[in-house]
Amino acid sequence: TGELVTHPLKFTGDTLSVNVSTSAAGSLRVELLQPDGSPIPGFTLDECQVIFGDVIDRQVSWSAPSKLSSIAGQPVRIRLVLQEADVYSFQFQNAKR
C-alpha cells in the first residue's frame, strides 16, 4: 500500500491517463485536491473508478458527471492511492476524437 500527493500543478486537457501495473488483487485510485489538500468535489477518492491491470494508457474516471476540463488551468494536487501497484506515469491530455 502506498500513497503519493504531488505539488500543486496546472494542467490543460480534458482527460487524465495513467501507465499502471497492479497485481491481481491490486488497484489504483486517484483524487484531485485543492492546493490546500482538500478534495475537489466530483474528483474525490470515493468517486474514482478503481483501476486495475497492466495498462499503458488508462483513462481515469470518476462517477460524478463533473468535467475535468472545468478545472483546467487551476492549481491542483494529484493524490494517487496504490494497493499492490506500480505507477510509471500520468498525463493530462485532450480526449482522442
CSV table of C-alpha atoms in Angstrom, one decimal, residues 13-14 22 25 27 30-31 33-34 37-39 45 49 51 55-56 68 71 73 78 80 82 84 86 88 92-93:
chain,number,residue,atom,x,y,z
A,13,GLY,CA,-6.8,19.0,-21.4
A,14,ASP,CA,-9.9,17.1,-20.5
A,22,THR,CA,-1.3,-3.9,-10.5
A,25,ALA,CA,-5.5,-8.1,-6.1
A,27,SER,CA,-5.7,-1.3,-7.5
A,30,VAL,CA,-6.9,8.9,-8.0
A,31,GLU,CA,-8.2,12.0,-6.2
A,33,LEU,CA,-7.1,18.1,-4.5
A,34,GLN,CA,-7.1,21.9,-4.0
A,37,GLY,CA,-5.2,19.5,0.3
A,38,SER,CA,-9.0,19.5,0.4
A,39,PRO,CA,-10.7,17.2,-2.1
A,45,LEU,CA,-11.2,9.2,-4.0
A,49,GLN,CA,-13.5,4.3,-10.7
A,51,ILE,CA,-8.2,0.9,-11.9
A,55,VAL,CA,-2.2,-0.8,-18.9
A,56,ILE,CA,-0.1,1.8,-20.6
A,68,LEU,CA,-12.1,17.6,-15.9
A,71,ILE,CA,-10.8,22.8,-13.5
A,73,GLY,CA,-5.7,25.9,-15.7
A,78,ILE,CA,-3.0,14.8,-7.6
A,80,LEU,CA,-2.6,8.5,-6.1
A,82,LEU,CA,-2.0,2.4,-4.6
A,84,GLU,CA,0.0,-3.6,-4.8
A,86,ASP,CA,3.3,0.5,-9.7
A,88,TYR,CA,5.0,4.7,-14.2
A,92,PHE,CA,-3.3,15.2,-18.8
A,93,GLN,CA,-4.4,15.3,-22.5
